[in-house]
Amino acid sequence: MEIAKAYKPKEAEESHYQKWEANGCFAPEINENPDATKYSIVIPPPNVTGSLHMGHALQHTLMDALIRRKRMQGFKTLWLPGTDHASISVQRKIVEQLRAEGETPQKVGREEFLRRAWAWKELYGNTIVEQMKREGASVDWSRHRFTMDESLSKAVIVVFCTLYEEGWIYRGKRIVNWCPFDKTVISDAEVKDETRKDGKLVYLQYPVKDSDKKITVATTRPETMLGDTAVAVNPSDERYKDLIGASILLPLTNREIPIVADEYVDAEFGTGAVKITPAHDPNDYELGLRHNLEQLVIMNDNATMNAAAGADFEGLDRFKAREKVIERFEELGLLEKIDDYEISLPVCERCKNIIEPLLSEQWFCNMDEMREMALDLMKNEGVPHFYPQVPHEKVYTAWLENLKDWTISRQLWWGHQIPAWYDAEGNVFVARSSEDAYIAAGTGDLTQDNDVLDTWFSSALWAFSTFGWDGSEPPAVAGGFNADNQDAENHPSATADGSDLEVFSPTDVLVTGRDIIFLWVSRMMMTTKKFVNKVAFNDAVITGTVLGKDGKPMSKSRGNGVDPLEMFDKFGVDATRIYLASIATGADIKWNDTQIETYRNFANKIWNATRFCLLNSEGAKVDAESIEINSRNETSSADWKKKYELITMSPDELQKIIQKEQNLSIADRWIISRLNKTALGVNRALDKYEFHTAVSLLYHFFWDDFCDWYIELVKDEITKSEPSAVADGLTSLSEISNNELQPPATADGSDLNIEARTRIITIIEQSLRMLHPFMPYLTEELWQKLPNTSNQLHNAAYQSAEQTIMLTDFPSGDKSAIDERAEAEMQAVIDVISKVRNIRAEMQIKPSDKPTIHIAANADAQKIFAQNEAQILKLARAESLVLSEKLDVPKASAKAVTTLAEIALPLEGLIDFEKEIARLENQVNKLEKENEQLRKQLSNANFIERAPAEKVQGIRDRVAEIETQVSALRLNLEALK
RNA sequence: GCCGACUUAGCUCAGUGGUAGAGCGCUCGCUUCACACGCGAUAGGUCACAAGUUCAAAUCUUGUAGUCGGCACCA
């Protein structure tokens, strides 16, 4: 088999995805087990205008890892993909497109505009979807949904009408957040605050009518004075008491406005007198209502001044008008002063333009009922369970508690048009269709509302509208959410019909960013509870933000963005994915190229380790039994005895034979123990969404344990063509037991250690399975190359599927396969090798020089070292091993101590005594330092008394160990001096 | 103004009561027959600061400083 020397990601990424999809691996229907538990995730639908960014890549990686593991575990998994119609963004694209042609939306009309929008969506709307395929995302494309699909749109209409009929949705005139760039209202949740240090507080003097007095008001938006309809003061403010009820002659306008008293005014702030612009400020609006003030709108929808602002100002941009107002006041001698003022401005989340508070008639959704539903879920059931819980649960709850009405209409054309019709008199008819509206109105002469719904209105339904809910099904359970109103027609719900809605809802987990917890997560919880009486999802994994190298959020304007596709090209999809998983701690993280390189190297390491095993795989195959400790032990206790009962044998001898047949060296039992520990840890971590822990466990198991130690320890066994002593003994036994792994003869007649090869291949295979959810391409590529892999290795739920690693059983880890004794014994061997290597490095012994290693240890430990003699000699590059109770070596020896042994390397002529003394002293110092700390603890009577006995004993043992080692090192030092 | 998070090795970050960790970087050595995207061996930290709780604190409590976030206010 020809295998490239280095992993080439692109080759692996080329074909597997297509094959997986073509074979139906992504769809839940691949699961043949009728009793399989479902596991479902809906994707946060990316905007059709979007292209893949690092945040998507991160979230998709996590979702895919979760889905792939569950699928391998035999769950009936569905990861549902889709896209969001993104009202404003698409609208903006089309407006730009029209502008380029010298057209405007108004000129071409709504119909043409929408035609173009759909065409745009068809052409570009799948960009991100295609990019997701590159990621390896195992989503079920047959269930792809778009928020403006027919059934999803129907769901929107039903929800709107239901909420309207129940009185939660209403139309009203309010101060709203107006974006002059997008020319639409936006909701509070879409407004961000931006602090500006260069703000100004302008003090304007208003002359009082029939008086020479003037009242000074302070404002950050002087242009709004053109819409002032009062000046307000605090009723108890002595300075203005006599002016209450008097009138102001409002400069520049020829209008006369009252001076009113209101508790809202803070006498301490500014001048204590406030200009009141009810149509352009929410507080002024409220105050205006209390005092019956006129509401004078002075701006157009693009934030230029309108006729009401006066002929001098009409048509001026709001900021130009601001300048001009200040100029004119100065000319009139009414400009008192201008102070510098740090101000926070509301800006549009998407286009960053400054929001204009504006009086406007809009549709609103009263959130009282749904807020309570969401709060109840959180308080009674703790749903959704946020990961990480802190701070999200608290922030989410606090937000809900203070939730105000939601502005749901938008002055846009692209989106779900509001199902409300008006007759000539302006009467409104909300209906599920125009026909229904005509019937209700008794006339066909109706006009539908021009506005569309907030994009988040349809995404709020995503957790059930995507499963086919369109409100047409009658409820299976009457009411349940509203005791007063159990009208079935108004409360469609799930039916027990095996539909996707019944099977896959509620979803298991939502993975998303913290920026849309309010906009989306909360609203899905609410609407899903209200309309299908289920939770939308049980868990909510909130990822941190991937920041640029400068520690700031990635953005085009900052130029600090990192394109996932570039990373895919440069480092490979798998490296990028596992890197992203490794940083998924929930905290924000700075992008770091060197870290992704680490995982690129890791991918190459996996490739090469597998390559090595494959180059030595003749006669071997993947065989789970080869690494199953348990079944073998069971065999040994019962069957084996039976098998050999005719043979006269002492129990010890029998045990020996069993051990030989098992052919499991300390290294084997050690790596099997490590493998199972890793599997248990990885599963435990993923169950808690601790992706970084899972990755770290896999990384270190594979690289450190498997590659650096296991492969090196068994290398000879695997590569040597002549049979080892152990394997030799195996031959005859295998015949007795009909062992199918009986070593065949190779072409040149030499025997191979098939068992060892099978074992290492099997360990590789298990490792690849565990790595698969993070590195799907690499693992599939390699798995397909392993000898005798087939769909026999699949989880029982996928027995008839085309062979692929993605349907193999995910290793669960076997607690009983953990062998602490083997791990300790292996550690003793590793310690010896490391110490010898340390001596070699410090004494600068050439690689070609092969010293003799003397080890002094007790009988048990000697046995361990004897069993691993070949490995110790090879890995420590030594000639021979001398085992004894006590060291007997020349003075010119370098020495070291481990927990179980004293080590000496006779280095006649090679040793530098100064260096050796320094080396030993260094070790003594380290141990003494540790010892000092431990003894301090032991000398504390309170510690002895109160700490757990186990802990105290542990420290006593360690002290004893240190002292043994120190005295040994001291003796060595004395000998040198 | 209120609430919260963070501060650990040169860098980027793990680590929730019991001997301080990883990757990268640094230093030294190695064309050791899977891998130089590699192998081996070192060095490097008063865990922001201060006080407290505890036999024991990076970890719990309080305070201080800095960084960042959410909410409110913003005449």
XYZ file of N, CA, C and O in Angstrom, chain A residues 93 101 160 217 260 357 383 754 871:
36
model
N -29.367 44.873 -0.142
C -28.711 44.409 -1.365
C -29.504 44.838 -2.601
O -28.932 45.279 -3.596
N -28.626 50.776 -11.057
C -29.332 50.904 -12.339
C -30.089 52.210 -12.420
O -30.901 52.413 -13.328
N -49.071 34.869 14.112
C -49.435 36.287 14.193
C -50.932 36.431 14.482
O -51.338 37.162 15.385
N -32.392 75.851 28.671
C -32.503 74.401 28.627
C -31.210 73.834 28.043
O -30.539 74.512 27.267
N -44.429 73.626 31.914
C -45.211 72.699 32.736
C -44.335 72.172 33.877
O -43.104 72.217 33.806
N -35.088 58.451 17.697
C -36.354 58.106 18.339
C -37.451 58.890 17.633
O -37.302 60.092 17.431
N -34.952 25.262 32.537
C -34.779 25.119 31.087
C -34.873 26.484 30.405
O -35.761 27.257 30.730
N 1.356 -11.577 14.532
C 0.053 -11.097 14.099
C -0.741 -10.485 15.241
O -1.417 -9.483 15.080
N 12.762 -3.319 25.571
C 12.247 -1.978 25.355
C 13.129 -0.935 26.037
O 13.411 0.117 25.478
